[in-house]
Coordinates of C-alpha atoms in Angstrom, one line a residue:
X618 CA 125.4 75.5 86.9
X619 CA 126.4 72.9 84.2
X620 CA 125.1 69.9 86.5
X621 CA 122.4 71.4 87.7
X622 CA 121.0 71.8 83.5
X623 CA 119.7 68.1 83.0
X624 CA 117.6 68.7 86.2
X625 CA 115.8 71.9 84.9
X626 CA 115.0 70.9 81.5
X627 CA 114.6 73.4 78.2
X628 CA 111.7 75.8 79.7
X629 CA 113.6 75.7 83.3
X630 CA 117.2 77.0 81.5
X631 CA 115.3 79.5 79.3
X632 CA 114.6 80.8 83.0
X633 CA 118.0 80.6 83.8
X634 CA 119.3 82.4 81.2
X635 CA 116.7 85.4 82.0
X636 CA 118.3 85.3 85.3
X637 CA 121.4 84.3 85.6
X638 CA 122.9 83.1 83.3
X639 CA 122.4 79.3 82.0
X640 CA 126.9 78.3 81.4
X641 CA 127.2 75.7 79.3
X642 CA 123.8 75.5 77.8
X643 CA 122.7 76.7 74.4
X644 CA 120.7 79.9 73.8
X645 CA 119.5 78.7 70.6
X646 CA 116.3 76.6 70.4
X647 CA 115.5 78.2 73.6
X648 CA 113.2 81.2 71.9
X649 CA 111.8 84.3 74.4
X650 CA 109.5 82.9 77.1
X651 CA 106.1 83.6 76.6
X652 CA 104.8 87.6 76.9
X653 CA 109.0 88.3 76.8
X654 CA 110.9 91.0 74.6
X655 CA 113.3 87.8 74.0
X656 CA 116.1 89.7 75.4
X657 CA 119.3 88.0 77.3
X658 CA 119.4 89.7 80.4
X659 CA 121.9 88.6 83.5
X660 CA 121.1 89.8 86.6
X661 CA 124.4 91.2 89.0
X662 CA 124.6 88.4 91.7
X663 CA 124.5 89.6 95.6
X664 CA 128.0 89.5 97.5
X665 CA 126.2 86.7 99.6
X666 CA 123.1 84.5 98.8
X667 CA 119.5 85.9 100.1
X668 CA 118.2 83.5 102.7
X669 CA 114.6 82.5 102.3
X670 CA 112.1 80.7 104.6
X671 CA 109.7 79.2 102.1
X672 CA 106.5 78.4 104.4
X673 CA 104.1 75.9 102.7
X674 CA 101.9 75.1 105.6
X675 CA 98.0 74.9 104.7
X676 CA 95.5 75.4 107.6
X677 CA 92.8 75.4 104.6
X678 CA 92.4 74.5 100.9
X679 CA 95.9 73.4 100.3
X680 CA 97.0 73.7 96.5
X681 CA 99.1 70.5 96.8
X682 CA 99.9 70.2 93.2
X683 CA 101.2 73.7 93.2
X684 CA 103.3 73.6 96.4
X685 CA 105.1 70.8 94.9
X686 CA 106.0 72.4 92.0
X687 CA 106.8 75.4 93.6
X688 CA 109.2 73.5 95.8
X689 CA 110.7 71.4 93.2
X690 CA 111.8 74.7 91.4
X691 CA 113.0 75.9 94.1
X692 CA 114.9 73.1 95.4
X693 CA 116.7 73.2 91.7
X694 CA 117.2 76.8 91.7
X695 CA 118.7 76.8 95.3
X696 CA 122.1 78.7 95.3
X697 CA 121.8 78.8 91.4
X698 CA 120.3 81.8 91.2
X699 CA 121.8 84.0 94.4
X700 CA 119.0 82.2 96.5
X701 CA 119.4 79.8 99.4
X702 CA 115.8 78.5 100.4
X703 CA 114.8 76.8 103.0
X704 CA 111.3 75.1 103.7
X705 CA 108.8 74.4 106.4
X706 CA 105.4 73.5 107.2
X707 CA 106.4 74.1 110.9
X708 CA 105.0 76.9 112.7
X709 CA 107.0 76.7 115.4
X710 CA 109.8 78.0 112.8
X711 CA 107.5 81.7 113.1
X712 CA 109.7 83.2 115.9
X713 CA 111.7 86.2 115.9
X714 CA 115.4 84.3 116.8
X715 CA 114.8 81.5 113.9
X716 CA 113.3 84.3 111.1
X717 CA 116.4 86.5 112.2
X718 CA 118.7 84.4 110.0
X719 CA 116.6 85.4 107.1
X720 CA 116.3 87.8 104.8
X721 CA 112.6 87.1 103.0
X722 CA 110.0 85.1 103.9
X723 CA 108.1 83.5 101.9
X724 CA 104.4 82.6 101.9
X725 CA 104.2 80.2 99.1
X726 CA 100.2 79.2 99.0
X727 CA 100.5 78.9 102.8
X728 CA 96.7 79.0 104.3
X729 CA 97.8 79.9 107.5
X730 CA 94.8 80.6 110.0
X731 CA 94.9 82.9 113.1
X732 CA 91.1 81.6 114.3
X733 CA 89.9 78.1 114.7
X734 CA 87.9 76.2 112.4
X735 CA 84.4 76.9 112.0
X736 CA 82.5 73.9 111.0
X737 CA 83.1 70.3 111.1
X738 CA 84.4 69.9 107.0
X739 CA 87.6 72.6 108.0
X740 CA 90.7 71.0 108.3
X741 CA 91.6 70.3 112.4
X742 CA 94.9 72.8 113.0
X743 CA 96.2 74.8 116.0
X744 CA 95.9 78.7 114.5
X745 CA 98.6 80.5 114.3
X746 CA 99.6 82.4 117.7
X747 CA 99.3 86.2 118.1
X748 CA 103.5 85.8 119.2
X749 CA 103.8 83.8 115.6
X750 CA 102.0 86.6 113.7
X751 CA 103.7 89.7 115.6
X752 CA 107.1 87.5 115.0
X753 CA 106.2 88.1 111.4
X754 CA 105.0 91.5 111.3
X755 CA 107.6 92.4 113.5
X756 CA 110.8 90.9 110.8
X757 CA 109.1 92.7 107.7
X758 CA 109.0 96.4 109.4
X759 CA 112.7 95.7 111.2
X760 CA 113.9 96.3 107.7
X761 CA 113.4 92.2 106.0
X762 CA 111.3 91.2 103.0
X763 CA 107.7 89.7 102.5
X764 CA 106.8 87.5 99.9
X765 CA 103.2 86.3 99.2
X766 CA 102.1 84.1 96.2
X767 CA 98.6 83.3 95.1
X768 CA 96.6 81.1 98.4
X769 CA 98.7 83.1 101.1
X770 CA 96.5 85.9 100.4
X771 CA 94.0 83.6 101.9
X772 CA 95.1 84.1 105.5
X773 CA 95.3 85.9 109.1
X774 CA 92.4 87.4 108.2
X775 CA 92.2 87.9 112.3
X776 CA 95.3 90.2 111.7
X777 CA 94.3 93.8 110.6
X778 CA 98.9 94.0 110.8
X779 CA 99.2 91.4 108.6
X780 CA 96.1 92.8 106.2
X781 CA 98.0 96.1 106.2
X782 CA 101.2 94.6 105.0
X783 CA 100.2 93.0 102.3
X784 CA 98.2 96.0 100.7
X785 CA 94.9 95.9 103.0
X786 CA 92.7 93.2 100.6
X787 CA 92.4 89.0 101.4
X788 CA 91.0 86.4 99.0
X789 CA 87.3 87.1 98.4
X790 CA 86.2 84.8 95.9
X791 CA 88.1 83.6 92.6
X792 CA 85.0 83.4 89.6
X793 CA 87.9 83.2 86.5
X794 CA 89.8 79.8 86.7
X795 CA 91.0 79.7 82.9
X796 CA 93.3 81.6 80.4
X797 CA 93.5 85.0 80.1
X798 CA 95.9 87.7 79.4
X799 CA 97.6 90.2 82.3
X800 CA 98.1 93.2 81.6
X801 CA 101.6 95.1 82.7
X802 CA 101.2 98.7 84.1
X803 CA 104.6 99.7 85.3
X804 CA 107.5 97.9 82.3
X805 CA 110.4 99.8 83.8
X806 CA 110.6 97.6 86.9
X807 CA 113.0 95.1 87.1
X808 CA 110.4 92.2 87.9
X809 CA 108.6 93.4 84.6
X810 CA 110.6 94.0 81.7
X811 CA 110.6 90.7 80.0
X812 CA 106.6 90.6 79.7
X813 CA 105.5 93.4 77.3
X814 CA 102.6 95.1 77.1
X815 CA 100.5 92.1 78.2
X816 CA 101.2 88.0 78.5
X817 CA 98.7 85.2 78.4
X818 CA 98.4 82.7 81.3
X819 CA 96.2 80.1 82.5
X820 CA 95.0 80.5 86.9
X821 CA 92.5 81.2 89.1
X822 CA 92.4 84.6 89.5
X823 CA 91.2 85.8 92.5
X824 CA 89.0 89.1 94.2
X825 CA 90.0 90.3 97.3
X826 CA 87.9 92.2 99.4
X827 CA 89.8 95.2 99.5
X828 CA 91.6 96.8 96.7
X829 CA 95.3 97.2 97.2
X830 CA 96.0 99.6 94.0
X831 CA 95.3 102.6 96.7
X832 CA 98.2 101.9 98.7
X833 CA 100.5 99.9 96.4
X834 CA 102.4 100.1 93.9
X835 CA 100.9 97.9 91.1
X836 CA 103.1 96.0 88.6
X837 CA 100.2 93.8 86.8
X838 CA 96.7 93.6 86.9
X839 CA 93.9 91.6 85.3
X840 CA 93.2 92.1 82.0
X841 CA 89.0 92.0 82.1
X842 CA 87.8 91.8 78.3
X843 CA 90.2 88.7 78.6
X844 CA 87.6 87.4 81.0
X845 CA 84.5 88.9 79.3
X846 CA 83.7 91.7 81.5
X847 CA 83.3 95.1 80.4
X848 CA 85.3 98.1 81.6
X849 CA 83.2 100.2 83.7
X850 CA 80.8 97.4 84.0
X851 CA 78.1 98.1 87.4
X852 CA 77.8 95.0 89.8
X853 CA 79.4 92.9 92.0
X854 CA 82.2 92.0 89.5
X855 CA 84.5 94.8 89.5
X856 CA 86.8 95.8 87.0
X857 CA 90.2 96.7 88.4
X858 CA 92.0 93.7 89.5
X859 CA 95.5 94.3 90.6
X860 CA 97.6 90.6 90.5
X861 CA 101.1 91.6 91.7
X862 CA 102.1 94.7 93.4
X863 CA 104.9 95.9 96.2
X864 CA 104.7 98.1 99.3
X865 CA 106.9 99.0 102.0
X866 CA 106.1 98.2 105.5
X867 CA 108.1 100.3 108.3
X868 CA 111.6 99.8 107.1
X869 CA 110.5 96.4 104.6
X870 CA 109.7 95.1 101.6
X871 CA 106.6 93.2 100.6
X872 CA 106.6 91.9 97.0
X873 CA 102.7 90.0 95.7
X874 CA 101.6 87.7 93.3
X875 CA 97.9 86.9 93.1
X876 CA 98.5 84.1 90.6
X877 CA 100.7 80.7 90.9
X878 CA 97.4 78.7 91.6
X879 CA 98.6 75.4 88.5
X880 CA 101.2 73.7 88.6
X881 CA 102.1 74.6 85.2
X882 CA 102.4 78.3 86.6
X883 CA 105.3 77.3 88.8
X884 CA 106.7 76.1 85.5
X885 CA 106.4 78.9 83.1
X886 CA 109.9 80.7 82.9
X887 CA 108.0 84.1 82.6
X888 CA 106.2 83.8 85.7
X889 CA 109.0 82.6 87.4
X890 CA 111.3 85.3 86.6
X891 CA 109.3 87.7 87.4
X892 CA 108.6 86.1 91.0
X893 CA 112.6 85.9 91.8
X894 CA 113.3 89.3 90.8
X895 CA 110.2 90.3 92.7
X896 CA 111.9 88.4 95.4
X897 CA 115.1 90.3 95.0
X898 CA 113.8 93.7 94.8
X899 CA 112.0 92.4 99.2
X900 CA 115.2 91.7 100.0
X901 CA 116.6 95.1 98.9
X902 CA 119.5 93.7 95.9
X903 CA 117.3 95.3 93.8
X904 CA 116.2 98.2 93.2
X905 CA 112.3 99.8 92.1
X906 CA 110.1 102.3 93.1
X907 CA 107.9 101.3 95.5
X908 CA 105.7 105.0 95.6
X909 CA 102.2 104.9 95.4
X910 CA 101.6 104.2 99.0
X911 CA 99.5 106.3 100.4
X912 CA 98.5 106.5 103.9
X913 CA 94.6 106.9 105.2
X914 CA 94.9 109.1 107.5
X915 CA 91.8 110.5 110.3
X916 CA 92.5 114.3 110.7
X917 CA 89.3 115.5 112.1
X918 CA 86.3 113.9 113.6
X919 CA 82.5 115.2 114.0
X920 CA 82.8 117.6 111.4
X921 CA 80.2 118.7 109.1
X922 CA 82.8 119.6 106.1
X923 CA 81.8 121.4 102.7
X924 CA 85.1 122.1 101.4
X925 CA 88.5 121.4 102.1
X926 CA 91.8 122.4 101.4
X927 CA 95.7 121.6 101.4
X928 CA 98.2 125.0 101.8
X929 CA 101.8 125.1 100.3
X930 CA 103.3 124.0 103.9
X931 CA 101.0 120.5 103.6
X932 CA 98.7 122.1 106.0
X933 CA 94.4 120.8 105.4
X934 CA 91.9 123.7 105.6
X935 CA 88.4 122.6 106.5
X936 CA 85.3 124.7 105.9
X937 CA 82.8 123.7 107.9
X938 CA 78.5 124.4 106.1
X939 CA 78.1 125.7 109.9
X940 CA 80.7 128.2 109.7
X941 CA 83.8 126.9 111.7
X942 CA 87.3 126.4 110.2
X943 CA 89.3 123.9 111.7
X944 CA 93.3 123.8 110.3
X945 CA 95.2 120.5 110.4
X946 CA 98.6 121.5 111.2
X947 CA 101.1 118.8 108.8
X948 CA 103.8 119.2 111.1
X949 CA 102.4 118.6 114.7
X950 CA 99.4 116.1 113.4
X951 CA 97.3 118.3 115.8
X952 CA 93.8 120.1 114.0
X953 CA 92.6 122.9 116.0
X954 CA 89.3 125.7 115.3
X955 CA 90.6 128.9 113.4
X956 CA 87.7 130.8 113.3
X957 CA 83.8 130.5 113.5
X958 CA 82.7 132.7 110.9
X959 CA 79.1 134.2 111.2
X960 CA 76.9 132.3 108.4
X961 CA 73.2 131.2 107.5
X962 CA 72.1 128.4 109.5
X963 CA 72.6 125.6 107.4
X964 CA 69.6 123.3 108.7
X965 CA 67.1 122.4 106.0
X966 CA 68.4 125.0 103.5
X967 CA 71.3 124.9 100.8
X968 CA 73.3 127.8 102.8
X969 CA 76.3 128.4 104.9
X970 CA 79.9 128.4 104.7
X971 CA 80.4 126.7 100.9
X972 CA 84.5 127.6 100.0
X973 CA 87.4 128.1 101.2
X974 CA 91.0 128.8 99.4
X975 CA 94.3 129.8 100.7
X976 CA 96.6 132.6 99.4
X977 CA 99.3 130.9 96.9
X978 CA 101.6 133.7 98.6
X979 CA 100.2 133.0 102.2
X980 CA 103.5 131.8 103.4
X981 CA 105.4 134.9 101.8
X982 CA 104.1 138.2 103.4
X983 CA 100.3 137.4 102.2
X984 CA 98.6 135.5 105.3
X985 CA 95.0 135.6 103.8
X986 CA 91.4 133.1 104.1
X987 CA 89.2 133.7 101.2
X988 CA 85.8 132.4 102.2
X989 CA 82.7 132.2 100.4
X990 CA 79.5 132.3 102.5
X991 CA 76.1 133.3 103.4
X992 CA 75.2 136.1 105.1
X993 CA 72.9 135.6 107.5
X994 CA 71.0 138.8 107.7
X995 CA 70.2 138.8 104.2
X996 CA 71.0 135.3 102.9
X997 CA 73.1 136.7 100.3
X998 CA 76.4 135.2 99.2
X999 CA 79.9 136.6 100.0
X1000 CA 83.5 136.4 98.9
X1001 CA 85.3 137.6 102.0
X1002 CA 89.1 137.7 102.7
X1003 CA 90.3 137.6 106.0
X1004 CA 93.8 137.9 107.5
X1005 CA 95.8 134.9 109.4
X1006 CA 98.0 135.6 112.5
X1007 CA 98.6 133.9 115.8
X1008 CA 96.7 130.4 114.9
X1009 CA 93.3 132.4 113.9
X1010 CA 91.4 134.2 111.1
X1011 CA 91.5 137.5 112.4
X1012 CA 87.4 138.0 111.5
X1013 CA 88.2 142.1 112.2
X1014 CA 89.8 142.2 109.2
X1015 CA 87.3 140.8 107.3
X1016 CA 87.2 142.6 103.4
X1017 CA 84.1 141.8 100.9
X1018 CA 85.7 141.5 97.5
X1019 CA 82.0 140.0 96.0
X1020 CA 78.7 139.4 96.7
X1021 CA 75.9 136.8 94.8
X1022 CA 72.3 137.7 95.4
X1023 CA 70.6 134.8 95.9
X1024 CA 67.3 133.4 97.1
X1025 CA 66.6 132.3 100.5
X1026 CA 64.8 129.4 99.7
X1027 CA 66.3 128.0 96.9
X1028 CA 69.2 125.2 96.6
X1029 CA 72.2 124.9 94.4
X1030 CA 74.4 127.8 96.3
X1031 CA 77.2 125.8 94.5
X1032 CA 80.4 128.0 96.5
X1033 CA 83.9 126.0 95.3
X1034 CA 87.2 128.4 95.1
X1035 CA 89.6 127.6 92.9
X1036 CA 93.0 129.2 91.9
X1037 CA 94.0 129.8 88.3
X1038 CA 97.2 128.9 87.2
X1039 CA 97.2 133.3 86.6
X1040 CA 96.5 134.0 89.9
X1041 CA 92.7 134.0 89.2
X1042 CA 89.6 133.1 92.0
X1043 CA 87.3 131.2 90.3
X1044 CA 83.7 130.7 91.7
X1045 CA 81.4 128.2 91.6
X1046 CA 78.7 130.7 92.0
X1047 CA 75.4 128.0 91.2
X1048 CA 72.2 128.1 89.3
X1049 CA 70.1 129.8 92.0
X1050 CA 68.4 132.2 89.3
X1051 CA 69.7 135.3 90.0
X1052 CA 72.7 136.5 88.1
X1053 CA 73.7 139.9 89.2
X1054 CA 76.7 140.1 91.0
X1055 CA 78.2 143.1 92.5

């Protein structure tokens, strides 16, 4: 690495010594980066190099000035830092028997477009092929690794595969090009530890029209006094802007960074460490813990739900205001009607089927339904318990444990169950102005 020091300069080996090591070159005069704890730390090489496709084609806005500095650091890092990297602004290069000698790609500000231009000003480009964008969808769930910095969350907005893999949200609009500090949310991953709490920077930090935090896991996020907006401020301008964040997809890794928009990013040791380590932990030679992807999942359609449920087993419960009970089965995926318990009609009044718990011993000798109800002969409100065998609420074994007088006309029935940590039913019982119970 000792010839490749007059070609990285001092801020360039203060990167190299954060990641692997900078032989032959002083630590001293170096100082921490910026937003580092200032500690030494050398990351354990790979057995073989990890073999990135850098992608830098620009079917849009193309941030010239930060794709060449992106590939000049690159270029100088190349099998200096466990990294071989190759680049291309040839599309042709998207196919699965060319990105199977890879182990990341990398969409470095790439603009890539999947629909043609819409107006005479657009740059003239062939979009992107379905076969290019399955090619690519196709490598990061096989078990590869996604990287995406800053513009190349600007494209395939045609895709909803590729939207999915990179956390469900595309460039929106960017209102903050200036300074302003990032805040860190998870220090303990690898990709993190050098920044502290916080770090300053200087981008163009960008909204996306969907937020990713729901099914990522975020490392760093905006930090919104820096940019003079208020936590929990109403409006269009949000305040939960997540800037770098990792997700699995099928059997992959997707590591993203909103910023690297200046030159001068591609150039801060900081940023650049925590990019390569983000690169390392898509390709799998490093580890982090990538929970906090959830899955949105549909488990019942036409369904006119007032309370819902989850059992011990992962099984869903839903209480229906009309009186059915449908049970989502966790195992199968199938959701099938339990029971249709009698109940007021819920049209233009506040009644109906309101609660619904499940026995914390169901699955150990205590199959029952606790339901809470109106009645529909006399509109008063029930806590019934009912037994569950052979995939239905047995209503024959229907028990009243309480009942709520109530008033036919009036609103607020209220009706949520909820188990004590002692074992205790709790009601939501509303304000409908009566009060004796019995």
């Amino acid at each position: 690495m000792m010839n490749v020091w007059p070609r990285l300069g001092p801020a360039l080996c203060a990167l190299a010594l954060l990641t692997a090591g900078c032989a032959g070159a002083k630590a001293s005069g170096t100082g921490p980066t910026p937003g580092s704890t200032g500690r030494l730390v050398t990351l354990a090489q790979p057995s073989a190099p990890i073999e990135v496709l850098v992608v830098t084609a620009t079917q849009g806005f193309r941030h010239a000035g930060a794709i060449q500095a992106s590939k000049e650091l690159l270029a100088q890092l190349d099998s200096t830092t466990g990294f071989d990297f190759d680049f291309t602004e040839d599309l042709d290069d998207l196919t699965p028997a060319n990105l199977a000698k890879y182990d990341v790609l990398f969409l470095d500000n790439a603009t890539l477009r999947d629909q043609p231009a819409k107006d005479s000003t657009a740059a003239r480009y062939t979009p992107v092929t379905d076969a290019q964008v399955q090619a690519i969808v196709d490598f990061v769930r096989g078990g590869k690794g996604l990287v995406v910095a800053h513009a190349g969350l600007s494209a395939l907005y045609g895709s909803e595969a590729f939207r999915q893999m990179v956390g469900g949200g595309l460039f929106k609009e960017h209102p903050w090009k200036q300074a302003a500090r990032v805040d860190v949310e998870d220090r303990t991953n690898p990709a993190d530890t050098h920044l502290g709490d916080s770090f300053p920077i200087r981008d163009e930090f960008y909204i996306l029209d969907r937020n990713p935090r729901w099914n990522s896991h975020v490392l760093l996020s905006l930090n919104m006094p820096s940019v003079g907006v208020t936590v929990g401020s109403p409006g269009p301008t949000a305040d939960d802007y997540p800037l770098s964040w990792i997700r699995t997809e099928g059997r992959g890794r997707v590591f993203i960074t909103a910023l690297g928009h200046f030159p001068d990013v591609w150039r801060n040791p900081a940023f650049v460490r925590h990019l390569l380590v983000g690169m390392r932990e898509a390709a799998g030679t490093v580890p982090a813990d990538f929970s906090g992807h959830r899955v949105k999942q549909t488990i019942a359609r036409d369904v006119w739900p007032d309370d819902v449920v989850a059992d011990s087993m992962g099984n869903v419960w839903i209480a229906e205001i009309t009186g059915r009970v449908l049970r989502y089965d966790g195992g199968t995926g199938e959701t099938r009607t339990v029971a249709e318990i009698p109940t007021v009609d819920p049209t233009n009044t506040d009644h109906g089927l309101k609660g619904i718990e499940i026995d914390p011993d169901f699955y150990e000798g205590q199959p029952y339904v606790y339901v809470y109800r109106g009645l529909p002969e006399s509109y008063d409100n029930v806590l019934s318990r009912y037994t569950f065998h052979d995939g239905r609420i047995d209503l024959s074994t229907e028990k009243d444990l309480l009942r709520v007088p109530t008033e036919p006309a009036c609103c607020h029935q209220s009706g949520d169950l909820e188990w004590g940590p002692d074992g205790t039913l709790f009601i939501s019982a509303g304000d409908t102005g009566e009060s004796t119970v019995r």
